[in-house]
PDB file of C-alpha atoms and ligand atoms in Angstrom:
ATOM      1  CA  UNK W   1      -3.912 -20.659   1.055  1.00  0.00           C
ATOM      2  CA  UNK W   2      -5.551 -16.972   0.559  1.00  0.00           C
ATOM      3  CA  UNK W   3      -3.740 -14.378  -1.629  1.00  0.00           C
ATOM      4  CA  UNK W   4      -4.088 -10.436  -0.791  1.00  0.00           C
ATOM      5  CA  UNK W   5      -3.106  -7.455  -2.896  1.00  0.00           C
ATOM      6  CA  UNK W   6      -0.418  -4.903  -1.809  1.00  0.00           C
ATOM      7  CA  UNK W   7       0.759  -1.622  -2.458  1.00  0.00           C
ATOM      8  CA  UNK W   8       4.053  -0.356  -1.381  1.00  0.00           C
ATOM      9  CA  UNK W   9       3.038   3.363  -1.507  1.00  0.00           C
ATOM     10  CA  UNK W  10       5.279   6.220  -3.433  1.00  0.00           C
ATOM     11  CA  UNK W  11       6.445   7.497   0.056  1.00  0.00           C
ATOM     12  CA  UNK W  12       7.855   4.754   0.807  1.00  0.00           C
ATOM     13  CA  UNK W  13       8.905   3.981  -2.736  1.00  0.00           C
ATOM     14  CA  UNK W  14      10.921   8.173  -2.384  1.00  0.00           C
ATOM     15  CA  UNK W  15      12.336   7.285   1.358  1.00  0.00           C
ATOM     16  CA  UNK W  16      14.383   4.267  -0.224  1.00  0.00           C
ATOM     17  CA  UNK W  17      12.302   2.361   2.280  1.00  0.00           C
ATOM     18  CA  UNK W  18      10.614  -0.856   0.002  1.00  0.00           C
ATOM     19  CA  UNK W  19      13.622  -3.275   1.176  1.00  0.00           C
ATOM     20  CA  UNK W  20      12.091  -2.384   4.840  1.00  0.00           C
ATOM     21  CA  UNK W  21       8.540  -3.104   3.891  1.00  0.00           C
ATOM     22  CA  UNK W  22       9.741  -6.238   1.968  1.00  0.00           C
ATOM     23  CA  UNK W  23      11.960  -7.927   4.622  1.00  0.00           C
ATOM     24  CA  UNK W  24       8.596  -7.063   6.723  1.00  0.00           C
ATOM     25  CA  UNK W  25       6.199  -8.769   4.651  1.00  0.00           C
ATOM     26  CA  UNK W  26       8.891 -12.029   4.307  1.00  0.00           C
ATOM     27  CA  UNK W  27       9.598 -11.808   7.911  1.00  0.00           C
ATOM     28  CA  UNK W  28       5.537 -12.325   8.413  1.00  0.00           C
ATOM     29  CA  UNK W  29       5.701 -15.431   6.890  1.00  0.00           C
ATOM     30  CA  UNK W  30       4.228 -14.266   3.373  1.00  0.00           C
ATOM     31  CA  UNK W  31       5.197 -15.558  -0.035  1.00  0.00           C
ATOM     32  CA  UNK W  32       5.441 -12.961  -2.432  1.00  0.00           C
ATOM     33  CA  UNK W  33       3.676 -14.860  -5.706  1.00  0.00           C
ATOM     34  CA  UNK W  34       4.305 -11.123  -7.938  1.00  0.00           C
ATOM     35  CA  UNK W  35       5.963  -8.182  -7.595  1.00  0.00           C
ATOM     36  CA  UNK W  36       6.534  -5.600 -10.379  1.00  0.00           C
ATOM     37  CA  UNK W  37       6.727  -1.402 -10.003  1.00  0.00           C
ATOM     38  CA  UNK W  38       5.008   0.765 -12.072  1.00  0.00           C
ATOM     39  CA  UNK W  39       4.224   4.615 -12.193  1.00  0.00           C
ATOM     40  CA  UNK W  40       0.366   4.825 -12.336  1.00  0.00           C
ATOM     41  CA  UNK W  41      -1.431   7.298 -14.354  1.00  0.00           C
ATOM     42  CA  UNK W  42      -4.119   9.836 -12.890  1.00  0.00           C
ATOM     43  CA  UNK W  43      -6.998   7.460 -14.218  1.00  0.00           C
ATOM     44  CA  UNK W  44      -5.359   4.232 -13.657  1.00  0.00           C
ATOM     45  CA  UNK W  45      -5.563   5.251  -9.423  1.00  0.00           C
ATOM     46  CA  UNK W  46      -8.774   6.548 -10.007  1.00  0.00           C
ATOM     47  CA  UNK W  47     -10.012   3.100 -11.035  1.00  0.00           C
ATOM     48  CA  UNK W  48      -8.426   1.412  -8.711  1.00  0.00           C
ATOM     49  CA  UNK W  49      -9.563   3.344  -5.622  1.00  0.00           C
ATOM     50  CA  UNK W  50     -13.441   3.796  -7.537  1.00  0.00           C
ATOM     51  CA  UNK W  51     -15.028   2.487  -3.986  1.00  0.00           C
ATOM     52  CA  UNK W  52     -13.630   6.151  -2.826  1.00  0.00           C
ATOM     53  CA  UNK W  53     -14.518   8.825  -5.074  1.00  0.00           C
ATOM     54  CA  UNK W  54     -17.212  10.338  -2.963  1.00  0.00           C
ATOM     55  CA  UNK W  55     -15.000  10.453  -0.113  1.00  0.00           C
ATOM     56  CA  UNK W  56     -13.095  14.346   0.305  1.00  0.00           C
ATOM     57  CA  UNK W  57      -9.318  13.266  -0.048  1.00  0.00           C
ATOM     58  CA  UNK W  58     -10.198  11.181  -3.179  1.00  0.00           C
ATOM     59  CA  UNK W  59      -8.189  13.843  -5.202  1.00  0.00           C
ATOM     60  CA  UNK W  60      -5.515  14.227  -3.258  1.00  0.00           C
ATOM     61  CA  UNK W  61      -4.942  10.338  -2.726  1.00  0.00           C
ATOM     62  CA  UNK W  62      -5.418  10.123  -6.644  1.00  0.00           C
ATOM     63  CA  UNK W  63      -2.646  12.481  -6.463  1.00  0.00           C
ATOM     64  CA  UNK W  64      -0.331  11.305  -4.284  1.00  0.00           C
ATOM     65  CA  UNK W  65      -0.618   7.470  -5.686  1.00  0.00           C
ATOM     66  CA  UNK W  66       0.130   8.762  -8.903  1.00  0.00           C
ATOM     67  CA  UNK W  67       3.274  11.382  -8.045  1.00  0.00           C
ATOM     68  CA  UNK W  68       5.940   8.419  -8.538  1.00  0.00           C
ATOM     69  CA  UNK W  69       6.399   4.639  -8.753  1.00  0.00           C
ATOM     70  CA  UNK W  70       5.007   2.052  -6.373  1.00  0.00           C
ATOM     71  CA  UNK W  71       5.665  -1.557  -6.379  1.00  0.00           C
ATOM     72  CA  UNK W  72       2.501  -3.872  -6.499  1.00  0.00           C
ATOM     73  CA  UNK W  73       2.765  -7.370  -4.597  1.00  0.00           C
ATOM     74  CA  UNK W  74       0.308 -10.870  -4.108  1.00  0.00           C
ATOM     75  CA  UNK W  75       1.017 -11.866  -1.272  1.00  0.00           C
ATOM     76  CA  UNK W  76       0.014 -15.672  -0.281  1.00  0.00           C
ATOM     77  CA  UNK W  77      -0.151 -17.085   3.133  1.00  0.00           C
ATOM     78  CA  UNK W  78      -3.033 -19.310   5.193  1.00  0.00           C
ATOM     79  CA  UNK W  79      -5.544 -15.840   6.244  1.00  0.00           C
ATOM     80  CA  UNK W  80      -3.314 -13.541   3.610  1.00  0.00           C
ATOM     81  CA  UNK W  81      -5.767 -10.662   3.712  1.00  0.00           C
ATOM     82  CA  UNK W  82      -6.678 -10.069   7.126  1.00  0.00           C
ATOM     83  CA  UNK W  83      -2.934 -11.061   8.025  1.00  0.00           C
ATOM     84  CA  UNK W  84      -1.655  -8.586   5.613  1.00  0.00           C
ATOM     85  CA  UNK W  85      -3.889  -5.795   7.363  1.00  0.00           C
ATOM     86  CA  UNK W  86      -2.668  -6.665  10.342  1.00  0.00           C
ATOM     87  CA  UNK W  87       0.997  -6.408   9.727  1.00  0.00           C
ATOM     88  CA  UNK W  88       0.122  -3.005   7.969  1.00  0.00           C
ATOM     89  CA  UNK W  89      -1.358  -1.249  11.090  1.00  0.00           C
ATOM     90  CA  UNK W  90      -4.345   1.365  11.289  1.00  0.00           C
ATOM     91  CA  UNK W  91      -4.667   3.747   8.031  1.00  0.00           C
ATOM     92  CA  UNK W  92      -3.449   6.669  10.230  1.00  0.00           C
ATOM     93  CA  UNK W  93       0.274   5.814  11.721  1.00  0.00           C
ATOM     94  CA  UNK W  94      -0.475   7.894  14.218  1.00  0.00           C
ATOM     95  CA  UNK W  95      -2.885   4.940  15.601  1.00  0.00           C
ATOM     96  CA  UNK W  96      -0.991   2.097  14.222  1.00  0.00           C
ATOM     97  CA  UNK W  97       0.114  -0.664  16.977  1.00  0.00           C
ATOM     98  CA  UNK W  98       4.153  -1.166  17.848  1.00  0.00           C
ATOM     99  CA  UNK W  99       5.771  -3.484  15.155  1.00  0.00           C
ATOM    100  CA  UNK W 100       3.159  -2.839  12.378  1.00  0.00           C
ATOM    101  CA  UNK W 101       4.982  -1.103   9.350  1.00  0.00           C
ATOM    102  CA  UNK W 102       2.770   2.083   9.560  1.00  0.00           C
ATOM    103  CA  UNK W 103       3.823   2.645  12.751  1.00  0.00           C
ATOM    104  CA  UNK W 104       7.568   1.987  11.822  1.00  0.00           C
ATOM    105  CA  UNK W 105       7.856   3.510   8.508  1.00  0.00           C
ATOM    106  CA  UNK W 106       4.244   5.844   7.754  1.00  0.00           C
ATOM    107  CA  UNK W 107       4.537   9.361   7.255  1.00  0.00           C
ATOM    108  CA  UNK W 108       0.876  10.706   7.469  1.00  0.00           C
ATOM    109  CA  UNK W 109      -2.741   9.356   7.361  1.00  0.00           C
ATOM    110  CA  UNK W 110      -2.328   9.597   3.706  1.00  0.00           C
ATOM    111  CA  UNK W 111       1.244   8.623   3.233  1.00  0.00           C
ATOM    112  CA  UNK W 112       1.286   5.754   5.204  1.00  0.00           C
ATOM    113  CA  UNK W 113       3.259   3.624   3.417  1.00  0.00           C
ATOM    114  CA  UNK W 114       1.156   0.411   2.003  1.00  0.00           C
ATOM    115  CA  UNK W 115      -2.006  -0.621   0.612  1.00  0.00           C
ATOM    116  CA  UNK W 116      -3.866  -4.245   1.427  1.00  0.00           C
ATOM    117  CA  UNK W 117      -6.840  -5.384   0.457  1.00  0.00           C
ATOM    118  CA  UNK W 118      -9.492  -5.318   3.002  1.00  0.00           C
ATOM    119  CA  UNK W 119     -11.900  -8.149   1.932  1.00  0.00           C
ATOM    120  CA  UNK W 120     -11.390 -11.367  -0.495  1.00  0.00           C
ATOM    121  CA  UNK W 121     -14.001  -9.135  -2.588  1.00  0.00           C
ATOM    122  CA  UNK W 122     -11.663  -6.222  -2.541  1.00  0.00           C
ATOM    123  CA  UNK W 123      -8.488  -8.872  -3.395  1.00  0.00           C
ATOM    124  CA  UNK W 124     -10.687 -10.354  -6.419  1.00  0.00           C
ATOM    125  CA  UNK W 125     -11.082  -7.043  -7.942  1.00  0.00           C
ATOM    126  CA  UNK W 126      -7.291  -5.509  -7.079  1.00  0.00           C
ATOM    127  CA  UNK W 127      -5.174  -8.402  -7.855  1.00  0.00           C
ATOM    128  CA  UNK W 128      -6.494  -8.906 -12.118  1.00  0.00           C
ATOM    129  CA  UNK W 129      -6.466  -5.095 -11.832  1.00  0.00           C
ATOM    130  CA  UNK W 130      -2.452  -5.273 -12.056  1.00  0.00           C
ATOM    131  CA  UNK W 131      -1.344  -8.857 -12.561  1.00  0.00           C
ATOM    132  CA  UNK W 132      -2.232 -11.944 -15.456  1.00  0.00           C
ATOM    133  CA  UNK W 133      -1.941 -15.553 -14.422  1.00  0.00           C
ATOM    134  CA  UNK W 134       1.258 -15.757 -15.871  1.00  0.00           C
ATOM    135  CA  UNK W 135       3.088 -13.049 -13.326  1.00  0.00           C
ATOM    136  CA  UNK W 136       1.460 -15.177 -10.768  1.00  0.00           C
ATOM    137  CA  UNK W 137       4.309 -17.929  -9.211  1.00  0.00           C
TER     138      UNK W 137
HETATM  139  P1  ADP V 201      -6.810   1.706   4.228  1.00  0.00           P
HETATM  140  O1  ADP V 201      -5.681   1.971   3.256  1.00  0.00           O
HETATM  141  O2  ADP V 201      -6.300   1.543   5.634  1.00  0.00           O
HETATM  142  O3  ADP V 201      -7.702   0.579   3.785  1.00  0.00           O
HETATM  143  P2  ADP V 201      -8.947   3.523   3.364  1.00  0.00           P
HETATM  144  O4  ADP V 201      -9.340   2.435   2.417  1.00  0.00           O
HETATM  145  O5  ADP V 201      -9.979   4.088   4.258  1.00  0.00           O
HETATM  146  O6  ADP V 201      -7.706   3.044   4.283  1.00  0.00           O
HETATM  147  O7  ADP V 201      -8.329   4.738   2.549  1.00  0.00           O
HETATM  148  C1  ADP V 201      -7.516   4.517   1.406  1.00  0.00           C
HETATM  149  C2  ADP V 201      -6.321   5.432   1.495  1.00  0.00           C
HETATM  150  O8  ADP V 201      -6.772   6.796   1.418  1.00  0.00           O
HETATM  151  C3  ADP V 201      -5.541   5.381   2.803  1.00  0.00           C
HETATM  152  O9  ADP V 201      -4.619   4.310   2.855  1.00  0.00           O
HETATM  153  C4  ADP V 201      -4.836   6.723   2.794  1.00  0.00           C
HETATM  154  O10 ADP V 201      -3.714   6.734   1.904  1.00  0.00           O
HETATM  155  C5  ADP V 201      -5.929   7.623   2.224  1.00  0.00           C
HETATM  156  N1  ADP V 201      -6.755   8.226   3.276  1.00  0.00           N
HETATM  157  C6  ADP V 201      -7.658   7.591   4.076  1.00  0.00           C
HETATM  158  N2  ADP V 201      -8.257   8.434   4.924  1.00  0.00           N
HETATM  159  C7  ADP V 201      -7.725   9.664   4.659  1.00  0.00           C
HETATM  160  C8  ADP V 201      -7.927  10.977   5.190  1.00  0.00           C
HETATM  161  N3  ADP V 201      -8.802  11.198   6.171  1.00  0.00           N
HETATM  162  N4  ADP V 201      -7.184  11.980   4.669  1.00  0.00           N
HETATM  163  C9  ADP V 201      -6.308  11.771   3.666  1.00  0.00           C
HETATM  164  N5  ADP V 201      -6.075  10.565   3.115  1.00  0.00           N
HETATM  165  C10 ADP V 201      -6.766   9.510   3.607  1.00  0.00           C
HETATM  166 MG1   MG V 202      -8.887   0.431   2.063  1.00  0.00          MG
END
């Protein structure tokens, strides 16, 4: 059993769309271990997206993450992480495959929707970033 990280974005979070996203996830055969939403701060994105502060849109993705709530998931499954990415599609929805849920529900190359971890490195770092042991079940 692996567990991944997720991110249901604050588009999607606006759009009254996280039932979608979280029949999608159950329907893929994950078990959601914790689930909680939270409004993050300016500084608390910036932390948790450090690997991209060089990159141009770091300030507007700091942005946007932070403009309303999201709801953070583990997810657990047998190959969690790279199933997880799979089910989310490409980053921009304009590339994602048919049935992934950036090509269903994603708005933009930024607003698309959901976050996943992309390695077990990046899980290890994102999943203690929001949950204890005891939101864990
Ligand atoms: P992914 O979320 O697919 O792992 P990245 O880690 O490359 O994608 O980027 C993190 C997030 O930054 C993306 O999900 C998206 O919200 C935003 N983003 C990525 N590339 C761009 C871009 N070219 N312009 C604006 N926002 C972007
Ligand atoms: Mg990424």
């Amino acid at each position: 059993m692996e567990r991944t990280f997720a991110i249901i974005k604050p588009d999607a979070v606006e759009r009254n769309v996280t039932g979608k996203v979280i029949a999608m996830i159950e329907e893929g055969g994950f078990k959601i271990v914790g689930m909680k939403k939270i409004l993050l701060s300016k500084s608390q994105v910036e932390g948790f997206y450090y690997v991209h502060k060089e990159r141009p849109f770091f300030g507007d993705l700091c942005a946007f993450m932070s403009r309303g709530p999201v709801i953070t998931l583990v997810l657990e499954k047998e190959n969690a992480i790279a199933d997880w990415r799979t089910l989310m599609g490409a980053t921009n929805p304009a590339n994602a495959a048919e049935g992934t849920i950036r090509k269903s529900l994603g708005v933009s190359i930024e607003e698309n929707t959901v976050h996943g971890s992309d390695s077990p490195e990046s899980a290890s770092f994102e999943i203690p970033y929001f949950f204890n042991q005891l939101e864990l079940v």
